[in-house]
């Protein structure tokens, strides 16, 4: 396949990431399709826990040792607002967050390419029904429709739901320095009412690198997780 002039290395990296992400999401959807068919969205937390366990990942939550932990989890399950998280490795940090969400009124604000990949994966496994389910749970961050999608996201929160948002837009996948929140996040905060929560997850990127940095390159079951990092120029000069 010919590549457009000017894309160069960055074009190759972007295409590789997209291909890896698509295969990984297809794998996840197919692996837990039976559970999803039986339980619907209720199966997601359990399926994500099983997926993390298959990778020998056991998240440790710092707040578990504090007195307010149970209250925080109750808010996550009942109150409206934003869930924010850093985004060092999408195929790990997103399942960690999803494994903690036990409610139907959940949506995620995602990049348009991610939206299309997930919708297509659900359609391949569940047909038109799966396509509609994925489209209902995801809001694409399409710059050409920013006003429309922003209104949709805020409307969901106002109706009592929760919205997952990555304020860094994935910048922290390749850097731990000079990470900035995107302007859209500030707009969301300005529109939230005082009764609406901002629930924060922070996945330690140094733990990910320490625990998976070497095994990612050699174990086939980690290939979908490692390749996005390994093709980056900072890892492969």
PDB file of C-alpha atoms in Angstrom:
ATOM      1  CA  UNK A   1       0.000   0.000   0.000  1.00  0.00           C
ATOM      2  CA  UNK A   2       1.390   3.354  -1.002  1.00  0.00           C
ATOM      3  CA  UNK A   3       1.763   5.981   1.674  1.00  0.00           C
ATOM      4  CA  UNK A   4       0.908   9.608   1.119  1.00  0.00           C
ATOM      5  CA  UNK A   5       3.928  11.892   0.871  1.00  0.00           C
ATOM      6  CA  UNK A   6       4.799  13.577   4.136  1.00  0.00           C
ATOM      7  CA  UNK A   7       3.321  10.944   6.395  1.00  0.00           C
ATOM      8  CA  UNK A   8       6.649   9.214   6.915  1.00  0.00           C
ATOM      9  CA  UNK A   9       7.383   7.615  10.252  1.00  0.00           C
ATOM     10  CA  UNK A  10       4.477   9.260  12.060  1.00  0.00           C
ATOM     11  CA  UNK A  11       2.047   7.918   9.472  1.00  0.00           C
ATOM     12  CA  UNK A  12       3.424   4.418   9.895  1.00  0.00           C
ATOM     13  CA  UNK A  13       3.169   4.647  13.684  1.00  0.00           C
ATOM     14  CA  UNK A  14      -0.416   5.887  13.536  1.00  0.00           C
ATOM     15  CA  UNK A  15      -1.457   3.115  11.149  1.00  0.00           C
ATOM     16  CA  UNK A  16       0.291   0.477  13.265  1.00  0.00           C
ATOM     17  CA  UNK A  17      -1.367   1.683  16.441  1.00  0.00           C
ATOM     18  CA  UNK A  18      -4.772   1.610  14.785  1.00  0.00           C
ATOM     19  CA  UNK A  19      -4.265  -1.915  13.450  1.00  0.00           C
ATOM     20  CA  UNK A  20      -3.054  -3.192  16.826  1.00  0.00           C
ATOM     21  CA  UNK A  21      -5.903  -1.515  18.646  1.00  0.00           C
ATOM     22  CA  UNK A  22      -8.475  -2.981  16.277  1.00  0.00           C
ATOM     23  CA  UNK A  23      -7.176  -6.531  16.666  1.00  0.00           C
ATOM     24  CA  UNK A  24      -6.938  -6.206  20.448  1.00  0.00           C
ATOM     25  CA  UNK A  25     -10.477  -4.833  20.783  1.00  0.00           C
ATOM     26  CA  UNK A  26     -11.820  -7.549  18.460  1.00  0.00           C
ATOM     27  CA  UNK A  27     -10.117 -10.135  20.647  1.00  0.00           C
ATOM     28  CA  UNK A  28     -11.595  -8.701  23.838  1.00  0.00           C
ATOM     29  CA  UNK A  29     -15.117  -8.480  22.441  1.00  0.00           C
ATOM     30  CA  UNK A  30     -15.024 -12.038  21.049  1.00  0.00           C
ATOM     31  CA  UNK A  31     -13.473 -13.490  24.213  1.00  0.00           C
ATOM     32  CA  UNK A  32     -16.218 -12.168  26.471  1.00  0.00           C
ATOM     33  CA  UNK A  33     -19.080 -12.201  23.943  1.00  0.00           C
ATOM     34  CA  UNK A  34     -20.936 -15.036  25.661  1.00  0.00           C
ATOM     35  CA  UNK A  35     -20.943 -13.245  29.017  1.00  0.00           C
ATOM     36  CA  UNK A  36     -22.100 -10.050  27.347  1.00  0.00           C
ATOM     37  CA  UNK A  37     -24.925 -11.819  25.521  1.00  0.00           C
ATOM     38  CA  UNK A  38     -26.153 -13.343  28.781  1.00  0.00           C
ATOM     39  CA  UNK A  39     -25.797 -10.359  31.114  1.00  0.00           C
ATOM     40  CA  UNK A  40     -25.567  -7.295  28.885  1.00  0.00           C
ATOM     41  CA  UNK A  41     -23.625  -4.305  30.180  1.00  0.00           C
ATOM     42  CA  UNK A  42     -23.691  -5.877  33.646  1.00  0.00           C
ATOM     43  CA  UNK A  43     -21.023  -8.318  32.417  1.00  0.00           C
ATOM     44  CA  UNK A  44     -18.458  -5.602  31.675  1.00  0.00           C
ATOM     45  CA  UNK A  45     -16.864  -5.207  35.152  1.00  0.00           C
ATOM     46  CA  UNK A  46     -16.577  -8.971  35.608  1.00  0.00           C
ATOM     47  CA  UNK A  47     -15.190  -9.455  32.098  1.00  0.00           C
ATOM     48  CA  UNK A  48     -12.606  -6.716  32.587  1.00  0.00           C
ATOM     49  CA  UNK A  49     -11.513  -8.297  35.865  1.00  0.00           C
ATOM     50  CA  UNK A  50     -11.090 -11.619  34.066  1.00  0.00           C
ATOM     51  CA  UNK A  51      -9.116  -9.927  31.286  1.00  0.00           C
ATOM     52  CA  UNK A  52      -6.773  -8.238  33.787  1.00  0.00           C
ATOM     53  CA  UNK A  53      -6.348 -11.529  35.640  1.00  0.00           C
ATOM     54  CA  UNK A  54      -5.368 -13.238  32.366  1.00  0.00           C
ATOM     55  CA  UNK A  55      -2.515 -10.710  32.148  1.00  0.00           C
ATOM     56  CA  UNK A  56      -1.566 -11.337  35.797  1.00  0.00           C
ATOM     57  CA  UNK A  57      -2.604  -7.790  36.675  1.00  0.00           C
ATOM     58  CA  UNK A  58      -4.040  -7.174  40.133  1.00  0.00           C
ATOM     59  CA  UNK A  59      -4.730  -3.463  40.603  1.00  0.00           C
ATOM     60  CA  UNK A  60      -3.956  -2.011  44.017  1.00  0.00           C
ATOM     61  CA  UNK A  61      -6.039   1.018  44.955  1.00  0.00           C
ATOM     62  CA  UNK A  62      -4.313   3.479  47.265  1.00  0.00           C
ATOM     63  CA  UNK A  63      -7.606   4.700  48.705  1.00  0.00           C
ATOM     64  CA  UNK A  64      -8.562   1.192  49.856  1.00  0.00           C
ATOM     65  CA  UNK A  65      -6.702   1.761  53.111  1.00  0.00           C
ATOM     66  CA  UNK A  66      -8.520   5.025  53.916  1.00  0.00           C
ATOM     67  CA  UNK A  67     -11.705   5.428  55.910  1.00  0.00           C
ATOM     68  CA  UNK A  68     -13.601   7.143  53.081  1.00  0.00           C
ATOM     69  CA  UNK A  69     -13.014   4.371  50.512  1.00  0.00           C
ATOM     70  CA  UNK A  70     -16.482   2.791  50.785  1.00  0.00           C
ATOM     71  CA  UNK A  71     -18.108   6.193  50.437  1.00  0.00           C
ATOM     72  CA  UNK A  72     -16.088   6.937  47.311  1.00  0.00           C
ATOM     73  CA  UNK A  73     -17.113   3.657  45.704  1.00  0.00           C
ATOM     74  CA  UNK A  74     -20.743   4.357  46.561  1.00  0.00           C
ATOM     75  CA  UNK A  75     -20.488   7.750  44.831  1.00  0.00           C
ATOM     76  CA  UNK A  76     -19.001   6.079  41.759  1.00  0.00           C
ATOM     77  CA  UNK A  77     -22.000   3.743  41.592  1.00  0.00           C
ATOM     78  CA  UNK A  78     -24.717   6.304  42.244  1.00  0.00           C
ATOM     79  CA  UNK A  79     -23.788   9.946  41.567  1.00  0.00           C
ATOM     80  CA  UNK A  80     -23.656  11.807  38.269  1.00  0.00           C
ATOM     81  CA  UNK A  81     -20.561  13.527  36.934  1.00  0.00           C
ATOM     82  CA  UNK A  82     -17.190  12.870  35.353  1.00  0.00           C
ATOM     83  CA  UNK A  83     -14.760  10.014  35.719  1.00  0.00           C
ATOM     84  CA  UNK A  84     -11.288  11.162  34.735  1.00  0.00           C
ATOM     85  CA  UNK A  85      -8.222   9.016  34.279  1.00  0.00           C
ATOM     86  CA  UNK A  86      -4.724   9.253  32.929  1.00  0.00           C
ATOM     87  CA  UNK A  87      -4.104   7.160  29.818  1.00  0.00           C
ATOM     88  CA  UNK A  88      -0.633   5.545  29.859  1.00  0.00           C
ATOM     89  CA  UNK A  89      -1.735   2.275  28.193  1.00  0.00           C
ATOM     90  CA  UNK A  90      -5.284   2.149  26.882  1.00  0.00           C
ATOM     91  CA  UNK A  91      -5.576  -1.636  26.894  1.00  0.00           C
ATOM     92  CA  UNK A  92      -4.707  -1.693  30.598  1.00  0.00           C
ATOM     93  CA  UNK A  93      -5.913   1.542  32.164  1.00  0.00           C
ATOM     94  CA  UNK A  94      -9.366   1.485  30.530  1.00  0.00           C
ATOM     95  CA  UNK A  95     -10.153  -2.098  31.702  1.00  0.00           C
ATOM     96  CA  UNK A  96      -9.019  -1.125  35.218  1.00  0.00           C
ATOM     97  CA  UNK A  97     -11.512   1.730  35.236  1.00  0.00           C
ATOM     98  CA  UNK A  98     -14.314  -0.339  33.674  1.00  0.00           C
ATOM     99  CA  UNK A  99     -13.831  -3.139  36.212  1.00  0.00           C
ATOM    100  CA  UNK A 100     -14.948  -0.675  38.891  1.00  0.00           C
ATOM    101  CA  UNK A 101     -18.081   0.655  37.206  1.00  0.00           C
ATOM    102  CA  UNK A 102     -21.256  -1.176  38.218  1.00  0.00           C
ATOM    103  CA  UNK A 103     -23.999   0.862  36.570  1.00  0.00           C
ATOM    104  CA  UNK A 104     -25.806   1.076  33.252  1.00  0.00           C
ATOM    105  CA  UNK A 105     -25.809   4.862  32.803  1.00  0.00           C
ATOM    106  CA  UNK A 106     -22.192   5.012  31.652  1.00  0.00           C
ATOM    107  CA  UNK A 107     -20.745   6.667  28.574  1.00  0.00           C
ATOM    108  CA  UNK A 108     -17.176   7.324  27.438  1.00  0.00           C
ATOM    109  CA  UNK A 109     -15.854  10.277  25.445  1.00  0.00           C
ATOM    110  CA  UNK A 110     -13.371   8.789  22.962  1.00  0.00           C
ATOM    111  CA  UNK A 111     -11.367   9.723  19.899  1.00  0.00           C
ATOM    112  CA  UNK A 112     -13.237   9.239  16.629  1.00  0.00           C
ATOM    113  CA  UNK A 113     -10.894   6.470  15.454  1.00  0.00           C
ATOM    114  CA  UNK A 114     -11.380   4.567  18.725  1.00  0.00           C
ATOM    115  CA  UNK A 115     -15.136   5.033  18.443  1.00  0.00           C
ATOM    116  CA  UNK A 116     -15.184   3.558  14.944  1.00  0.00           C
ATOM    117  CA  UNK A 117     -12.971   0.625  15.967  1.00  0.00           C
ATOM    118  CA  UNK A 118     -15.108  -0.344  18.966  1.00  0.00           C
ATOM    119  CA  UNK A 119     -18.419   0.078  17.130  1.00  0.00           C
ATOM    120  CA  UNK A 120     -17.119  -2.116  14.291  1.00  0.00           C
ATOM    121  CA  UNK A 121     -15.909  -4.787  16.754  1.00  0.00           C
ATOM    122  CA  UNK A 122     -19.300  -4.957  18.462  1.00  0.00           C
ATOM    123  CA  UNK A 123     -21.054  -5.114  15.108  1.00  0.00           C
ATOM    124  CA  UNK A 124     -18.861  -8.002  13.967  1.00  0.00           C
ATOM    125  CA  UNK A 125     -19.687  -9.987  17.107  1.00  0.00           C
ATOM    126  CA  UNK A 126     -23.328  -9.021  17.710  1.00  0.00           C
ATOM    127  CA  UNK A 127     -24.602  -7.551  14.462  1.00  0.00           C
ATOM    128  CA  UNK A 128     -26.763  -4.443  14.392  1.00  0.00           C
ATOM    129  CA  UNK A 129     -27.691  -4.891  18.062  1.00  0.00           C
ATOM    130  CA  UNK A 130     -24.023  -4.734  19.056  1.00  0.00           C
ATOM    131  CA  UNK A 131     -23.453  -1.681  16.882  1.00  0.00           C
ATOM    132  CA  UNK A 132     -26.287   0.170  18.605  1.00  0.00           C
ATOM    133  CA  UNK A 133     -25.034  -0.799  22.073  1.00  0.00           C
ATOM    134  CA  UNK A 134     -21.530   0.501  21.341  1.00  0.00           C
ATOM    135  CA  UNK A 135     -22.868   3.702  19.804  1.00  0.00           C
ATOM    136  CA  UNK A 136     -25.045   4.251  22.883  1.00  0.00           C
ATOM    137  CA  UNK A 137     -22.087   3.930  25.272  1.00  0.00           C
ATOM    138  CA  UNK A 138     -19.563   6.001  23.316  1.00  0.00           C
ATOM    139  CA  UNK A 139     -19.444   9.654  22.296  1.00  0.00           C
ATOM    140  CA  UNK A 140     -16.922  10.372  19.518  1.00  0.00           C
ATOM    141  CA  UNK A 141     -14.658  13.356  20.027  1.00  0.00           C
ATOM    142  CA  UNK A 142     -15.110  14.654  16.493  1.00  0.00           C
ATOM    143  CA  UNK A 143     -13.720  18.220  16.135  1.00  0.00           C
ATOM    144  CA  UNK A 144     -16.130  18.913  13.277  1.00  0.00           C
ATOM    145  CA  UNK A 145     -19.065  18.175  15.594  1.00  0.00           C
ATOM    146  CA  UNK A 146     -17.582  19.491  18.826  1.00  0.00           C
ATOM    147  CA  UNK A 147     -20.601  21.562  19.861  1.00  0.00           C
ATOM    148  CA  UNK A 148     -22.995  18.672  19.233  1.00  0.00           C
ATOM    149  CA  UNK A 149     -20.964  16.022  21.077  1.00  0.00           C
ATOM    150  CA  UNK A 150     -20.176  18.363  23.973  1.00  0.00           C
ATOM    151  CA  UNK A 151     -23.893  19.034  24.398  1.00  0.00           C
ATOM    152  CA  UNK A 152     -24.626  15.304  24.237  1.00  0.00           C
ATOM    153  CA  UNK A 153     -22.021  14.545  26.923  1.00  0.00           C
ATOM    154  CA  UNK A 154     -23.258  17.268  29.268  1.00  0.00           C
ATOM    155  CA  UNK A 155     -26.842  16.170  28.696  1.00  0.00           C
ATOM    156  CA  UNK A 156     -25.932  12.646  29.784  1.00  0.00           C
ATOM    157  CA  UNK A 157     -24.422  13.956  33.025  1.00  0.00           C
ATOM    158  CA  UNK A 158     -27.423  16.224  33.638  1.00  0.00           C
ATOM    159  CA  UNK A 159     -29.697  13.198  33.252  1.00  0.00           C
ATOM    160  CA  UNK A 160     -27.847  11.515  36.136  1.00  0.00           C
ATOM    161  CA  UNK A 161     -25.236   9.518  34.231  1.00  0.00           C
ATOM    162  CA  UNK A 162     -21.452   9.358  34.385  1.00  0.00           C
ATOM    163  CA  UNK A 163     -18.972  10.106  31.627  1.00  0.00           C
ATOM    164  CA  UNK A 164     -15.435   8.727  31.315  1.00  0.00           C
ATOM    165  CA  UNK A 165     -13.003  11.307  29.993  1.00  0.00           C
ATOM    166  CA  UNK A 166      -9.227  11.249  29.496  1.00  0.00           C
ATOM    167  CA  UNK A 167      -8.184  14.883  30.048  1.00  0.00           C
ATOM    168  CA  UNK A 168      -4.688  14.347  28.623  1.00  0.00           C
ATOM    169  CA  UNK A 169      -6.080  12.791  25.416  1.00  0.00           C
ATOM    170  CA  UNK A 170      -3.435  10.056  25.651  1.00  0.00           C
ATOM    171  CA  UNK A 171      -0.387  12.372  25.732  1.00  0.00           C
ATOM    172  CA  UNK A 172       0.890  10.440  28.740  1.00  0.00           C
ATOM    173  CA  UNK A 173       1.357   7.278  26.686  1.00  0.00           C
ATOM    174  CA  UNK A 174       4.829   8.395  25.640  1.00  0.00           C
ATOM    175  CA  UNK A 175       5.798  11.030  28.179  1.00  0.00           C
ATOM    176  CA  UNK A 176       5.546  11.751  31.885  1.00  0.00           C
ATOM    177  CA  UNK A 177       6.669  15.354  31.548  1.00  0.00           C
ATOM    178  CA  UNK A 178       4.814  18.503  30.510  1.00  0.00           C
ATOM    179  CA  UNK A 179       1.470  16.740  30.301  1.00  0.00           C
ATOM    180  CA  UNK A 180      -1.361  19.208  29.891  1.00  0.00           C
ATOM    181  CA  UNK A 181      -5.113  18.810  30.244  1.00  0.00           C
ATOM    182  CA  UNK A 182      -6.940  19.496  26.989  1.00  0.00           C
ATOM    183  CA  UNK A 183      -9.109  22.597  26.771  1.00  0.00           C
ATOM    184  CA  UNK A 184     -12.264  20.495  26.474  1.00  0.00           C
ATOM    185  CA  UNK A 185     -11.755  19.209  30.002  1.00  0.00           C
ATOM    186  CA  UNK A 186     -11.829  22.736  31.389  1.00  0.00           C
ATOM    187  CA  UNK A 187     -15.091  23.356  29.545  1.00  0.00           C
ATOM    188  CA  UNK A 188     -16.612  20.275  31.128  1.00  0.00           C
ATOM    189  CA  UNK A 189     -15.565  21.407  34.592  1.00  0.00           C
ATOM    190  CA  UNK A 190     -17.091  24.837  34.064  1.00  0.00           C
ATOM    191  CA  UNK A 191     -20.436  23.293  33.186  1.00  0.00           C
ATOM    192  CA  UNK A 192     -20.661  20.816  36.074  1.00  0.00           C
ATOM    193  CA  UNK A 193     -22.983  21.659  38.931  1.00  0.00           C
ATOM    194  CA  UNK A 194     -21.806  21.642  42.559  1.00  0.00           C
ATOM    195  CA  UNK A 195     -23.708  18.406  43.178  1.00  0.00           C
ATOM    196  CA  UNK A 196     -21.913  16.552  40.382  1.00  0.00           C
ATOM    197  CA  UNK A 197     -18.743  14.637  41.132  1.00  0.00           C
ATOM    198  CA  UNK A 198     -15.366  14.417  39.464  1.00  0.00           C
ATOM    199  CA  UNK A 199     -14.093  10.913  40.250  1.00  0.00           C
ATOM    200  CA  UNK A 200     -10.418  10.395  39.522  1.00  0.00           C
ATOM    201  CA  UNK A 201      -8.392   7.300  38.657  1.00  0.00           C
ATOM    202  CA  UNK A 202      -4.625   7.511  38.257  1.00  0.00           C
ATOM    203  CA  UNK A 203      -2.798   4.469  36.900  1.00  0.00           C
ATOM    204  CA  UNK A 204       0.870   4.602  37.825  1.00  0.00           C
ATOM    205  CA  UNK A 205       2.786   4.533  34.499  1.00  0.00           C
ATOM    206  CA  UNK A 206       6.029   3.622  36.248  1.00  0.00           C
ATOM    207  CA  UNK A 207       4.417   0.470  37.646  1.00  0.00           C
ATOM    208  CA  UNK A 208       3.293  -0.479  34.146  1.00  0.00           C
ATOM    209  CA  UNK A 209       6.757   0.002  32.718  1.00  0.00           C
ATOM    210  CA  UNK A 210       8.412  -1.782  35.640  1.00  0.00           C
ATOM    211  CA  UNK A 211       6.109  -4.800  35.538  1.00  0.00           C
ATOM    212  CA  UNK A 212       5.559  -5.154  31.789  1.00  0.00           C
ATOM    213  CA  UNK A 213       8.425  -3.382  30.074  1.00  0.00           C
ATOM    214  CA  UNK A 214      10.536  -6.473  29.397  1.00  0.00           C
ATOM    215  CA  UNK A 215       7.849  -9.163  29.183  1.00  0.00           C
ATOM    216  CA  UNK A 216       5.824  -7.150  26.698  1.00  0.00           C
ATOM    217  CA  UNK A 217       8.509  -7.542  24.089  1.00  0.00           C
ATOM    218  CA  UNK A 218       8.799 -11.315  24.395  1.00  0.00           C
ATOM    219  CA  UNK A 219       5.392 -12.733  25.337  1.00  0.00           C
ATOM    220  CA  UNK A 220       2.939 -13.204  22.483  1.00  0.00           C
ATOM    221  CA  UNK A 221      -0.097 -12.702  24.707  1.00  0.00           C
ATOM    222  CA  UNK A 222       1.134  -9.202  25.451  1.00  0.00           C
ATOM    223  CA  UNK A 223       1.803  -8.315  21.827  1.00  0.00           C
ATOM    224  CA  UNK A 224      -1.270  -6.162  21.449  1.00  0.00           C
ATOM    225  CA  UNK A 225      -0.283  -4.208  24.545  1.00  0.00           C
ATOM    226  CA  UNK A 226       3.368  -3.788  23.794  1.00  0.00           C
ATOM    227  CA  UNK A 227       3.513  -2.920  20.143  1.00  0.00           C
ATOM    228  CA  UNK A 228       2.046   0.536  20.411  1.00  0.00           C
ATOM    229  CA  UNK A 229       4.830   1.423  22.840  1.00  0.00           C
ATOM    230  CA  UNK A 230       7.559  -0.463  21.043  1.00  0.00           C
ATOM    231  CA  UNK A 231       7.033   1.176  17.662  1.00  0.00           C
ATOM    232  CA  UNK A 232       7.315   4.622  19.189  1.00  0.00           C
ATOM    233  CA  UNK A 233      10.561   6.368  18.264  1.00  0.00           C
ATOM    234  CA  UNK A 234      11.497   6.888  21.932  1.00  0.00           C
ATOM    235  CA  UNK A 235      11.585   3.126  22.361  1.00  0.00           C
ATOM    236  CA  UNK A 236      12.955   2.173  18.954  1.00  0.00           C
ATOM    237  CA  UNK A 237      15.353   4.924  17.798  1.00  0.00           C
TER     238      UNK A 237
END
